[in-house]
Short mmCIF file of C-alpha atoms and ligand atoms in Angstrom, two decimals:
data_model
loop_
_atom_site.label_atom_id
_atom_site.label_comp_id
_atom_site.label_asym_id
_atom_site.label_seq_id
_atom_site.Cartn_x
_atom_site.Cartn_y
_atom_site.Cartn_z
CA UNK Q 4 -64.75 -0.13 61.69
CA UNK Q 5 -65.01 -1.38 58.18
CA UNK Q 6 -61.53 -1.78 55.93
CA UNK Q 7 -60.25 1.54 54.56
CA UNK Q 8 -60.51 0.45 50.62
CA UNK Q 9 -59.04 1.93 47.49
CA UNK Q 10 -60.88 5.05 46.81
CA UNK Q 11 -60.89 4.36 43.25
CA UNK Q 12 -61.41 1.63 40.47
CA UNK Q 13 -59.01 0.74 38.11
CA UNK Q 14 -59.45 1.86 34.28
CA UNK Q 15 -56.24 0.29 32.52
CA UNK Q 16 -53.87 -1.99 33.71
CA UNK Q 17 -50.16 -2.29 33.02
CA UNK Q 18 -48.95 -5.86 33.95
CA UNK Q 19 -45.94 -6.97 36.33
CA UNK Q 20 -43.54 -9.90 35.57
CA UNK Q 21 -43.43 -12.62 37.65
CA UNK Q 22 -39.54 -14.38 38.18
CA UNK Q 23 -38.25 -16.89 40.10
CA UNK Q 24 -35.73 -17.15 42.74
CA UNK Q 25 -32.79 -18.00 40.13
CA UNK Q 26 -33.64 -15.24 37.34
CA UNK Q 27 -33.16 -12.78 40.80
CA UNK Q 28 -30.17 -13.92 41.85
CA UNK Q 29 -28.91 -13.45 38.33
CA UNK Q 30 -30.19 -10.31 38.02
CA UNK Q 31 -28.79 -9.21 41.01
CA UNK Q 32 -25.58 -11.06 40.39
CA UNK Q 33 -24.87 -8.80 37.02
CA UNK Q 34 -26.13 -5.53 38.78
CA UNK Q 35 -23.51 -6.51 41.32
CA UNK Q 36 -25.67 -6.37 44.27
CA UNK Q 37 -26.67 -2.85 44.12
CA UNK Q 38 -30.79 -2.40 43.22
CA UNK Q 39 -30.18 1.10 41.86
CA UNK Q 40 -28.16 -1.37 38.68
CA UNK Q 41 -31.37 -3.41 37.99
CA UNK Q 42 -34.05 -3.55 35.05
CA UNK Q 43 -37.40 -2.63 36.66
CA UNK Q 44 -38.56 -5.72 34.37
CA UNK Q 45 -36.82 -7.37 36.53
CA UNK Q 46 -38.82 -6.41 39.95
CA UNK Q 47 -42.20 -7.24 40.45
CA UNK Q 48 -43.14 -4.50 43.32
CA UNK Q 49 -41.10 -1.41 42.97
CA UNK Q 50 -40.87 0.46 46.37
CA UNK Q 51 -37.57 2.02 45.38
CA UNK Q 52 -39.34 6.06 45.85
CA UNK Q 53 -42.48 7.43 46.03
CA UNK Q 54 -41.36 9.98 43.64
CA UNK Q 55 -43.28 10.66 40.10
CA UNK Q 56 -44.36 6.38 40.27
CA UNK Q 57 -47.92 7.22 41.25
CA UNK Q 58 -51.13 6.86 39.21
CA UNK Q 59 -53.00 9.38 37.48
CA UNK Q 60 -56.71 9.86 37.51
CA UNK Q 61 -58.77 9.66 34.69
CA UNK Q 62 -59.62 13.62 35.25
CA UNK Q 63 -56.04 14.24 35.16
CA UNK Q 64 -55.48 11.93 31.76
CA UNK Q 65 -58.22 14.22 30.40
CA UNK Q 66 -56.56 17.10 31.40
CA UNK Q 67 -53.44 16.39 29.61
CA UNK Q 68 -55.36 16.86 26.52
CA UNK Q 69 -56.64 20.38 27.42
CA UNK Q 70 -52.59 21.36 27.74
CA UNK Q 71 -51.49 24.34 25.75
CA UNK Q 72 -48.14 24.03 24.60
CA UNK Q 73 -47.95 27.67 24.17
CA UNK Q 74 -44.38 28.92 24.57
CA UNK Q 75 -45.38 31.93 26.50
CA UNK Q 76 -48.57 32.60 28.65
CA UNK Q 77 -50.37 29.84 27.88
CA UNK Q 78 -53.63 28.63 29.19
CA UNK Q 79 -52.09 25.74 31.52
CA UNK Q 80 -50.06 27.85 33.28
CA UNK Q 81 -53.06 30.09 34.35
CA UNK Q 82 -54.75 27.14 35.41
CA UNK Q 83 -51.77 25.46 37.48
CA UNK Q 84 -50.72 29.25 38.96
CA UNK Q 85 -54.37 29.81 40.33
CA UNK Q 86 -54.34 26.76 42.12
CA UNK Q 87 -50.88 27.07 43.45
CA UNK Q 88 -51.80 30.47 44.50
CA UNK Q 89 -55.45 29.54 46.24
CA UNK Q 90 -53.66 26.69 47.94
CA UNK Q 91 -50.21 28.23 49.16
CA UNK Q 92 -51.15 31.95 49.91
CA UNK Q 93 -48.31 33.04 47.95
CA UNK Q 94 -48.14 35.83 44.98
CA UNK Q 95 -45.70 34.66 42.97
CA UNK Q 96 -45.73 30.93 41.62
CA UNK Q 97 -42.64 29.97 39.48
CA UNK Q 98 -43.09 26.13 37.73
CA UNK Q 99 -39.77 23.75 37.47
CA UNK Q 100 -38.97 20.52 35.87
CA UNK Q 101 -38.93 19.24 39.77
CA UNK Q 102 -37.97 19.73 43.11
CA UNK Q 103 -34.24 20.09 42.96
CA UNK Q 104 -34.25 22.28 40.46
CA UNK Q 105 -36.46 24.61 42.69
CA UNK Q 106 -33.97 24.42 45.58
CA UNK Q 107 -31.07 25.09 43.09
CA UNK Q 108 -32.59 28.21 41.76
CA UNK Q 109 -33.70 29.28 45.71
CA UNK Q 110 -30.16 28.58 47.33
CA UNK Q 111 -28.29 30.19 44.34
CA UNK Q 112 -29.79 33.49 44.92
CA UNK Q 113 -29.65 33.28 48.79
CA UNK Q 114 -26.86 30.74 50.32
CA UNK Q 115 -23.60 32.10 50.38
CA UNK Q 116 -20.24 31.10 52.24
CA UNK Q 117 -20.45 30.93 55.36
CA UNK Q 118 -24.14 30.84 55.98
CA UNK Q 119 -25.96 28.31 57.59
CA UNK Q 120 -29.41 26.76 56.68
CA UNK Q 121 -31.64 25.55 59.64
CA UNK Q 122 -34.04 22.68 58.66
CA UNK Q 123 -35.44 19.93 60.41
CA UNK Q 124 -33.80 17.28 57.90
CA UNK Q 125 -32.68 18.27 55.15
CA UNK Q 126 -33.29 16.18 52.45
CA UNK Q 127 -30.16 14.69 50.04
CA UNK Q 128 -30.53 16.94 46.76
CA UNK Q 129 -31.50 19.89 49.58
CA UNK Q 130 -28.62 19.37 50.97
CA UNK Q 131 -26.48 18.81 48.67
CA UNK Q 132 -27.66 22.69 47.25
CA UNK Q 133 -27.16 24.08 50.30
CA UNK Q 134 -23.52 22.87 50.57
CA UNK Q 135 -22.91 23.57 46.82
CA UNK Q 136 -23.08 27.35 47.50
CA UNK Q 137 -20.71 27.01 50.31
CA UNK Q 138 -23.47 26.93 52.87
CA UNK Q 139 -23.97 24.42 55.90
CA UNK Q 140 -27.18 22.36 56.00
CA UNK Q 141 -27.83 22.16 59.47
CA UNK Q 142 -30.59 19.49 60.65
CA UNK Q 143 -32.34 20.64 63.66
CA UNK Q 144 -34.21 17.66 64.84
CA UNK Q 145 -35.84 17.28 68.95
CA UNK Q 146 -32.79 15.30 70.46
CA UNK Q 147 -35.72 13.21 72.17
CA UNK Q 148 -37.53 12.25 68.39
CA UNK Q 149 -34.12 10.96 67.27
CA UNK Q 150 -34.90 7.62 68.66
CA UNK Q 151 -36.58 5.24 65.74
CA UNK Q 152 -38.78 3.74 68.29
CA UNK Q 153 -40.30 6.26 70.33
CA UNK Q 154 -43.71 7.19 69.88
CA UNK Q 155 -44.74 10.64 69.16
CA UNK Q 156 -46.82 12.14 67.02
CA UNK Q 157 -44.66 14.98 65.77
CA UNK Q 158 -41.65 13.64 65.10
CA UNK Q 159 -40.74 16.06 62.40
CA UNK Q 160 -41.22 19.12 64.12
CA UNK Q 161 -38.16 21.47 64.51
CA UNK Q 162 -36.40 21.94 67.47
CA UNK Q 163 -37.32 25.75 68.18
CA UNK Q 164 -34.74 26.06 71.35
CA UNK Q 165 -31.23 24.55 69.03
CA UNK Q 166 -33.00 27.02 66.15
CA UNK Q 167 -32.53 29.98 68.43
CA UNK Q 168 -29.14 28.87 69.72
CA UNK Q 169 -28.21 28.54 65.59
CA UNK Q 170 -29.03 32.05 64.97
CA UNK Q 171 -27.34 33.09 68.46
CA UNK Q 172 -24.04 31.10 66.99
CA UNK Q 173 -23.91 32.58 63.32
CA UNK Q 174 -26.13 36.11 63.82
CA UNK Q 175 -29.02 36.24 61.98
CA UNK Q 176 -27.35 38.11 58.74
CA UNK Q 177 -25.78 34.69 58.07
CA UNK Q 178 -29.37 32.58 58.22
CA UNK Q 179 -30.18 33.55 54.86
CA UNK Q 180 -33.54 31.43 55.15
CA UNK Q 181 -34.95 28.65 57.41
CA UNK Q 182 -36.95 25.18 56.19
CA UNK Q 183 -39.18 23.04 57.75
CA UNK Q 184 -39.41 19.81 55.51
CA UNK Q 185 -42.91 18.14 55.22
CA UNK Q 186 -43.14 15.32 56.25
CA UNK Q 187 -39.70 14.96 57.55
CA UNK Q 188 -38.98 12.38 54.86
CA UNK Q 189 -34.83 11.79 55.71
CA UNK Q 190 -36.56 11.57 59.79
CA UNK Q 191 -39.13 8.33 58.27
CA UNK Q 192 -41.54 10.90 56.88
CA UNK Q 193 -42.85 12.27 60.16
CA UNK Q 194 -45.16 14.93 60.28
CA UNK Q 195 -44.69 18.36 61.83
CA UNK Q 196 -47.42 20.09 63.80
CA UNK Q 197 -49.12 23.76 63.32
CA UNK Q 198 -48.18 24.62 66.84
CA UNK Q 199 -44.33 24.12 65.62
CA UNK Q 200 -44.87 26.09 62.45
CA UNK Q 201 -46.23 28.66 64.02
CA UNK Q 202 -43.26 28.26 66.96
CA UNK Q 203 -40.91 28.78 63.42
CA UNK Q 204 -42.73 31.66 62.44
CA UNK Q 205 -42.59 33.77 65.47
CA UNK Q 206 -38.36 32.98 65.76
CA UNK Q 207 -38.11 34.38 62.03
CA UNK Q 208 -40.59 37.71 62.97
CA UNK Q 209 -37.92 38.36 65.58
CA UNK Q 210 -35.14 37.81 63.40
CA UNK Q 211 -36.34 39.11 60.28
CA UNK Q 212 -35.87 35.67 58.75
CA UNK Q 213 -37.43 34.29 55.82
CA UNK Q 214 -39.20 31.16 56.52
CA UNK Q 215 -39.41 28.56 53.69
CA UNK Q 216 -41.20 25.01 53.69
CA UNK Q 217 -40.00 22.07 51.72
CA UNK Q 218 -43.23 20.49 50.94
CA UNK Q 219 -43.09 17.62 48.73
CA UNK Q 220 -45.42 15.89 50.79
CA UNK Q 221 -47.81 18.88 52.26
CA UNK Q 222 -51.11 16.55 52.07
CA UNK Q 223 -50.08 14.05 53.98
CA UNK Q 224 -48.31 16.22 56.32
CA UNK Q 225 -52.28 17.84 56.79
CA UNK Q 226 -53.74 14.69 57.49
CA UNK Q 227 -51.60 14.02 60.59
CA UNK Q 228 -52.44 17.38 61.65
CA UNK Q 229 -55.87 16.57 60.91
CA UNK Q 230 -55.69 13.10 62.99
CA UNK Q 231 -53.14 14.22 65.60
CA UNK Q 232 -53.20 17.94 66.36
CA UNK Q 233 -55.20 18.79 69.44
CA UNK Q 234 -58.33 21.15 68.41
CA UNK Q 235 -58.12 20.19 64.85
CA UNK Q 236 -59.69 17.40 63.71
CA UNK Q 237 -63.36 18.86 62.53
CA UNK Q 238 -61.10 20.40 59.70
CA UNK Q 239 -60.78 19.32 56.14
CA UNK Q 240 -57.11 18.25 55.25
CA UNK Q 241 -57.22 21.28 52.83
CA UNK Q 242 -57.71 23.77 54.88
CA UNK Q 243 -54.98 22.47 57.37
CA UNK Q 244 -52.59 22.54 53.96
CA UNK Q 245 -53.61 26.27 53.41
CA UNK Q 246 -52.91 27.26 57.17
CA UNK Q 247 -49.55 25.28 56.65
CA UNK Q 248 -48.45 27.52 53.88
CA UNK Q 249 -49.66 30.93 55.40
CA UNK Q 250 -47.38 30.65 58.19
CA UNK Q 251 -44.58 30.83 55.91
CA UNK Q 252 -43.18 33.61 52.91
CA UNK Q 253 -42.73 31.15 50.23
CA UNK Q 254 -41.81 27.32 49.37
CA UNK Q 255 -40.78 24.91 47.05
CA UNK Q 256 -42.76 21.71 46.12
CA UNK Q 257 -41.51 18.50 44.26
CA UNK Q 258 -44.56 17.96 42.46
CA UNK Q 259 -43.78 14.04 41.65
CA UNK Q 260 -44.94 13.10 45.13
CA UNK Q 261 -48.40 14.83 46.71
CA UNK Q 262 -48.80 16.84 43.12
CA UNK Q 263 -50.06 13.52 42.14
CA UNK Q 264 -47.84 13.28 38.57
CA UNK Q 265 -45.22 11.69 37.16
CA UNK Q 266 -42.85 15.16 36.41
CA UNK Q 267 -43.00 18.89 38.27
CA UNK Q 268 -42.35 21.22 40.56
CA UNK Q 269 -42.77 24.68 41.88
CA UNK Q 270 -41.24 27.44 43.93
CA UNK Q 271 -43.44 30.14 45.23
CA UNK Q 272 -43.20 33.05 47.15
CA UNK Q 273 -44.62 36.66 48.11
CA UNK Q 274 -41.18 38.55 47.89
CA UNK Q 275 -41.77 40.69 44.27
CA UNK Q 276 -37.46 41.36 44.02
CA UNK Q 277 -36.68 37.74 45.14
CA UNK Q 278 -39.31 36.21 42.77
CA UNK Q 279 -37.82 38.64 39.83
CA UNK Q 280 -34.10 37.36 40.43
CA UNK Q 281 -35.71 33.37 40.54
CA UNK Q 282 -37.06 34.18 37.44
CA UNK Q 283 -34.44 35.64 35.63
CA UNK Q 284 -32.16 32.37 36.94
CA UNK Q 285 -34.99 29.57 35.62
CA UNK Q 286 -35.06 31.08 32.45
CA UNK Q 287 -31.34 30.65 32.26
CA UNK Q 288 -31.72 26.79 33.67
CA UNK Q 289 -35.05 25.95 32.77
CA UNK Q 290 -37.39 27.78 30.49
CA UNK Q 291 -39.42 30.43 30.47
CA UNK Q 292 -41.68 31.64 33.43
CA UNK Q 293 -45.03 29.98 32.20
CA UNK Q 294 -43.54 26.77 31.79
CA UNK Q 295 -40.53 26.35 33.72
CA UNK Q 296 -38.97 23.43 32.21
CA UNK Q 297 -42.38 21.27 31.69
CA UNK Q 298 -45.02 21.04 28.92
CA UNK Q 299 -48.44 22.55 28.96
CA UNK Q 300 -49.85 18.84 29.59
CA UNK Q 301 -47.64 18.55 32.85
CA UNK Q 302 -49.14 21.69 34.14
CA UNK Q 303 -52.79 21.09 33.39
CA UNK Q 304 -51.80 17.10 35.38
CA UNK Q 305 -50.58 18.71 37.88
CA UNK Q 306 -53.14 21.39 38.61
CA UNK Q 307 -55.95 18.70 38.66
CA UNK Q 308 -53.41 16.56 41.49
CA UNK Q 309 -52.94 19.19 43.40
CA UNK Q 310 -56.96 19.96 44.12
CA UNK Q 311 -57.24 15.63 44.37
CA UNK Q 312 -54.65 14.84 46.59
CA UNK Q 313 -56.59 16.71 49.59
CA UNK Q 314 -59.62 14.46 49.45
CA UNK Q 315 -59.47 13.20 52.83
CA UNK Q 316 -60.90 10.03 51.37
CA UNK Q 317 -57.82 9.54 49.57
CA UNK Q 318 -55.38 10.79 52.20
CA UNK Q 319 -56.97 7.76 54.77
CA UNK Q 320 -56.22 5.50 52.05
CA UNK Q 321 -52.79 6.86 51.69
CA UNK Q 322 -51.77 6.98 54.93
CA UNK Q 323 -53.70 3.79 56.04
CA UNK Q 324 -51.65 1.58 53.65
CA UNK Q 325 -48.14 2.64 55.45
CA UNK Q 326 -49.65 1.94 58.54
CA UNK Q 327 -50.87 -1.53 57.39
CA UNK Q 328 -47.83 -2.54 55.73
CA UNK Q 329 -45.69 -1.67 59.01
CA UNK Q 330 -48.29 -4.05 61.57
CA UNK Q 331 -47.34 -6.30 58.81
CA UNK Q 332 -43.86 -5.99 59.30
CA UNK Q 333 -44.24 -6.02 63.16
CA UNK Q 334 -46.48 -8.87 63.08
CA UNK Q 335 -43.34 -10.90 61.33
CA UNK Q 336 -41.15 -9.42 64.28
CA UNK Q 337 -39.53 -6.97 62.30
CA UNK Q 338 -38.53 -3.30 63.83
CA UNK Q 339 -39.82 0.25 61.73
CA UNK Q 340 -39.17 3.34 62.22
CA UNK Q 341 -42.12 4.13 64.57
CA UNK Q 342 -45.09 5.35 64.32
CA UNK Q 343 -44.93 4.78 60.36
CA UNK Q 344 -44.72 8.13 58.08
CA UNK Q 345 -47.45 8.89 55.82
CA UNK Q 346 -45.73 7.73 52.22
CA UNK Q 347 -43.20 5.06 53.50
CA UNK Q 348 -42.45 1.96 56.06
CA UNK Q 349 -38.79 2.03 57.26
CA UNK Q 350 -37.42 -1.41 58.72
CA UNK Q 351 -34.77 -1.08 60.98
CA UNK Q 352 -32.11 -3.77 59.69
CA UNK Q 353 -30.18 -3.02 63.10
CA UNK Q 354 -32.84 -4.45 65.25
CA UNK Q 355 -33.54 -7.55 62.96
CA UNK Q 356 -30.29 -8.58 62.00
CA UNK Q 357 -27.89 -7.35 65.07
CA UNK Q 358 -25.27 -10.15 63.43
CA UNK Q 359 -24.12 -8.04 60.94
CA UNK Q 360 -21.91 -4.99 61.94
CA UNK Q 361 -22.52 -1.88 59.90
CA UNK Q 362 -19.35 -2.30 57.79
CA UNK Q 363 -21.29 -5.45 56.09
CA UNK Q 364 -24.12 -3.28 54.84
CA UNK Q 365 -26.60 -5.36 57.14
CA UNK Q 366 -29.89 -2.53 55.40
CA UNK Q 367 -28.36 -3.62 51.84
CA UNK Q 368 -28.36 -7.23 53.02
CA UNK Q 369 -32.13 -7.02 54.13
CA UNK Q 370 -32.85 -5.44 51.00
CA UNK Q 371 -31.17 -7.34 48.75
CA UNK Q 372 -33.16 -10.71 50.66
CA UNK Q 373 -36.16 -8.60 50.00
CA UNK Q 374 -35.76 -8.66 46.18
CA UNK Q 375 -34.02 -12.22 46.10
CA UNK Q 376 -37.45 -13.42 48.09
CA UNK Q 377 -39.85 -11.60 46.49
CA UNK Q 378 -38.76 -9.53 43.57
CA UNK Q 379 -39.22 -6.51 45.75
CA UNK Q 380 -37.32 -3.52 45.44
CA UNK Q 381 -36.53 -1.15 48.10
CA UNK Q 382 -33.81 1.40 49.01
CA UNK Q 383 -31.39 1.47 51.72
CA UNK Q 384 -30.65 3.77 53.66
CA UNK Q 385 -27.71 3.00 55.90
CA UNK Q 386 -23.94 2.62 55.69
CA UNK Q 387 -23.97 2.14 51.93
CA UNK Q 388 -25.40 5.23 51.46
CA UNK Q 389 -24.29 7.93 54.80
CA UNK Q 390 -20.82 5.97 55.35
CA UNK Q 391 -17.39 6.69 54.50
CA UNK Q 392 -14.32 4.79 53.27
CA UNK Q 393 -11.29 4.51 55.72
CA UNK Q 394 -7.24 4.96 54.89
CA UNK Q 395 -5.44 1.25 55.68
CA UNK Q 396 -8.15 -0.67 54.94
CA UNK Q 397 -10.43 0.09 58.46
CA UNK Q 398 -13.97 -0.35 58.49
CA UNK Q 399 -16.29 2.33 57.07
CA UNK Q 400 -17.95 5.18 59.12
CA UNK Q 401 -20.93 3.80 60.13
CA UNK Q 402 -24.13 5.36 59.53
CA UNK Q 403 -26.76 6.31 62.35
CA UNK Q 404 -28.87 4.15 61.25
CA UNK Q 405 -29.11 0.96 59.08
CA UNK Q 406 -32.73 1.29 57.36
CA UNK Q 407 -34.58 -0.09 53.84
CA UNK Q 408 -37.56 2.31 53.25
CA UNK Q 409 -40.36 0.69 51.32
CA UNK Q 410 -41.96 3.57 49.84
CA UNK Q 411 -45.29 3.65 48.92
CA UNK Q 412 -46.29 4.58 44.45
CA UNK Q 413 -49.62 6.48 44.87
CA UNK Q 414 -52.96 4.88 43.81
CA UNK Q 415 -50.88 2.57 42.44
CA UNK Q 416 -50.76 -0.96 44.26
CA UNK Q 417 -53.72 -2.77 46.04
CA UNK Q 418 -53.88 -4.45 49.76
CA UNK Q 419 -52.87 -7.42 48.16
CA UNK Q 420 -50.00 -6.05 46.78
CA UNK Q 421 -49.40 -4.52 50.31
CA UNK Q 422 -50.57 -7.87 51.63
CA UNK Q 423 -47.77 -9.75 49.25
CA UNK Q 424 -44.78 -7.76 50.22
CA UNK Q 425 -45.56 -8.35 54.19
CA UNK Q 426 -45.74 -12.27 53.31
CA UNK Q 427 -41.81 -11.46 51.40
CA UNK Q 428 -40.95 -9.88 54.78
CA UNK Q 429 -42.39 -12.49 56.83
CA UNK Q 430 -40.07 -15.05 54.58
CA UNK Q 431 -37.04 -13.08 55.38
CA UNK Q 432 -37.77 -12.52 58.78
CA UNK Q 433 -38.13 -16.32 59.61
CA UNK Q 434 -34.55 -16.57 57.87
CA UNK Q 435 -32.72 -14.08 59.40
CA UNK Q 436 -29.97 -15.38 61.63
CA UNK Q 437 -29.17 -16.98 58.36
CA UNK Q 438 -28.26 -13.73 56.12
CA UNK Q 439 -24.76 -12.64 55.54
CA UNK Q 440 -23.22 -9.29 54.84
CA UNK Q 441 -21.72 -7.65 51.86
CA UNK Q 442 -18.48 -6.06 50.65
CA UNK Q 443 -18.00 -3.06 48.35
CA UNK Q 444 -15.87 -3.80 45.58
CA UNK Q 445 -15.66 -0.57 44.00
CA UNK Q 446 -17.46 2.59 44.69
CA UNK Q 447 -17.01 5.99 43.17
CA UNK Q 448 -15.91 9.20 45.35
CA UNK Q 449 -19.27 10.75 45.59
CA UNK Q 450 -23.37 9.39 46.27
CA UNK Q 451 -21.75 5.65 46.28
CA UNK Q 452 -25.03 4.05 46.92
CA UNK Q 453 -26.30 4.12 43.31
CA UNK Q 454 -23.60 2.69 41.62
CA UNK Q 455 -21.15 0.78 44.18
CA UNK Q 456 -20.77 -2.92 42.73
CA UNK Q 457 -20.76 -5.75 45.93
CA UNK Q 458 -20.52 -8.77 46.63
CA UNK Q 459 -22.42 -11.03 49.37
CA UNK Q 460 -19.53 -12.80 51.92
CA UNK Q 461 -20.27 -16.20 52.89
CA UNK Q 462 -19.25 -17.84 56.15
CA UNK Q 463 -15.78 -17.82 57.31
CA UNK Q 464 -15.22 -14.68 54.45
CA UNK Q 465 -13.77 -11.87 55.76
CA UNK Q 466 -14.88 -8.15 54.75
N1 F0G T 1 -37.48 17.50 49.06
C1 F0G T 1 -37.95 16.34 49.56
C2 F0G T 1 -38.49 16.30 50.96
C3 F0G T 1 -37.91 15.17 48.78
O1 F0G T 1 -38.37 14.03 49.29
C4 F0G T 1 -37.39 15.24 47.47
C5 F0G T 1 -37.32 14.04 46.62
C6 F0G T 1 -36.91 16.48 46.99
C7 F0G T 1 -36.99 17.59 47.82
C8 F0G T 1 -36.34 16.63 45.61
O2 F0G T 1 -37.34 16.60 44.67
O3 F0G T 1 -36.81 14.55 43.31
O4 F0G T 1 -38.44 16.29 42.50
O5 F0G T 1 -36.02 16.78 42.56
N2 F0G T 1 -37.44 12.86 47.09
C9 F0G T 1 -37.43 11.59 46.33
C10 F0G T 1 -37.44 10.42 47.28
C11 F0G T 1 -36.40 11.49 45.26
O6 F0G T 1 -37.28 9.27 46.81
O7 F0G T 1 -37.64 10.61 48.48
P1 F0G T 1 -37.14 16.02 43.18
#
């Protein structure tokens, strides 16, 4: 088979900075070891999110210039609703500034005390709105896909027996709604199959349930089906995305990821008195309905991403590059999150640096090396981020899992970019036994991982 290329060519460039080893450790050094505190002049491959930090296509730069900036009903919004509505199914499409501000507008008019929301894996800001209106998020994962390492190809589908046994435990009249995230992006951005929508479906028919998806990353989520599913892969990734949506009554999309732009989002439903009540809140929070918090240019982007981001052309591309960049990482004896999700790699900083007890950060550590080596910058997603102080001084709560995600920009770096960052981890990888934890220093009360200073310990320092 030949090499999966770039399905595009590149029209205008915006240049990277090259640093050395010192200016990095200086930079670090005054961000006080925490990536979220650096200037992204100061990075040279920025793997931080895959959120809003793709490229645009030239039909979407011409777009922008077609945007009416109409206050009410304007042009862009008729454009960007009948594509929402041809790909999703559903009746009423309601734009937002981006995906949290979606799920804050949902959960206010549904979540109340005491209720529980079922999801796969929730995502943070999901959450975090859930639990805001007094709700629990409850993440409803297969016990047997928990496991970074097994193989499967579903990993993000929702466990349909613990779903049941939810409702059983609260009744159904306190499951307000229940998600399905896709891809699983908390679980490593694992897919989740038709079989288990439908599976969803059928549970919230015999409830009365409304079934939501979370679906910042629908596309790829299409493709796997597309590749994976038994009996489905004649189909074109679109279709599979319109089939994905039908099986539910409404969703909310951040647009930043597979809306192919830099700003946006959407919630979208069929229920006419839920839709009116959404309404009435996002022109409270955000704007008014035909614009929802974004300009007429942002709608017409977004509408022209949402019909390119199913070209299977681009979605083997996509989806090839995360599996490239994690044989890479393999190849340099370095554990992912298997099999690799469709917009990120995950290493697992456990398995490479088992020297380093979760208390010393060991996924900061790795990713701080990464950066130091290579002026790469991912995220980590470990202790730093899930754990908890102690009283007296003990050792944090450790997190499940001690992870960096490399997340992949769209259309946005090359295979020698990808190429480049696997030589980094290769350079780390060789050095391993030799990296050293960190200590907090200070930390705020809440989301510590963005702004927590640290500092590296050296040998025979204690933490
Ligand atoms: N849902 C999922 C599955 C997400 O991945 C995100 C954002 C959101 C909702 C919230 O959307 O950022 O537009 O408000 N994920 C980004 C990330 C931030 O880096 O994974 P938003």
């Amino acid at each position: 088979m030949r090499t999966i290329i770039e399905p595009f060519r590149v029209k205008s460039v915006e240049p990277i900075r090259q640093t050395t080893r010192e200016q990095r450790e200086h930079a670090l050094g005054e961000a006080g070891w925490n990536l979220f505190g650096l200037s992204s002049d100061d990075v040279l491959i920025v793997l931080l999110t895959d959120s809003g930090t793709g490229a645009m296509s030239s039909e979407q730069w011409a777009a922008l210039m077609r945007g009416d900036e109409s206050y009410a009903g304007a042009r862009s919004f008729h454009r960007f609703e009948s594509v929402v509505k041809d790909l999703t199914g559903f009746e009423y499409v309601i734009p937002t500034h981006q995906g949290r501000a979606a799920e804050r507008i949902l959960f206010s008019e549904l979540v109340r005390d005491g209720h529980v929301v079922p999801n796969n894996t929730h995502f943070d800001t999901t959450r975090a709105n859930v639990e805001y209106q007094g709700g629990e998020a409850r993440d409803l994962i297969m016990p047997e896909h928990r496991d970074l390492h097994v193989e499967a190809p579903f990993k993000g589908d929702l466990d349909i027996e613990a779903l049941e046994a939810t409702i059983a435990e609260f009744g159904a009249e306190q499951v307000p709604l229940v998600t399905v995230t896709v891809t699983d992006n908390s679980g490593g951005g694992q897919p989740v199959s038709l079989a288990n929508l439908r599976a969803v479906r059928e549970v919230c028919d015999r409830h009365g349930l409304p079934f939501f998806l979370d679906a910042a990353r629908f596309a790829e989520n299409a493709w796997f089906i597309v590749q994976r599913e038994p009996g489905q892969g004649d189909r074109h990734p679109r279709d599979v995305a319109r089939e994905m949506f039908r099986m539910a009554d409404g969703c909310w999309i951040s647009l930043k990821k597979d809306g192919l732009a830099n700003i946006g989002g959407v919630l979208a439903m069929n229920d006419p008195d839920l839709a009116e009540r959404c309404r009435a809140t996002l022109i409270l929070t955000e704007g008014f309905p035909t614009y929802g918090g974004l300009a007429g240019r942002d709608l017409e982007a977004l509408a022209q991403g949402l019909v390119e981001v199913t070209e299977p052309d681009y979605l083997a591309y996509r989806v090839r590059t995360a599996e490239y960049l994690a044989e890479l990482a393999w190849n340099a004896g370095v554990p992912t999150v298997r099999p690799p999700g469709g917009h990120a790699v995950y290493l697992d900083a456990k398995g490479l640096l088992p020297h380093i007890p979760p208390h010393e950060l060991p996924a900061q550590a790795l990713a701080c090396e990464l950066y130091l080596t290579g002026g790469v910058r991912g995220v980590e997603i470990g202790t730093l981020m899930f754990g908890r102080p102690q009283p007296d001084g003990a050792p944090d709560t450790p997190s499940r899992h001690e992870l960096v995600r490399l997340a992949l920009p769209r259309r946005t770096y090359t295979q020698s970019h990808i190429d480049y960052v696997g030589e980094v981890i290769e350079d780390v990888a060789l050095r391993a036994e030799q990296l050293r934890g960190l200590r907090i220093v200070s930390q705020p009360r809440f989301l510590r991982h963005f702004t927590a200073q640290l500092e590296p310990l050296t040998d025979g320092s204690a933490s």
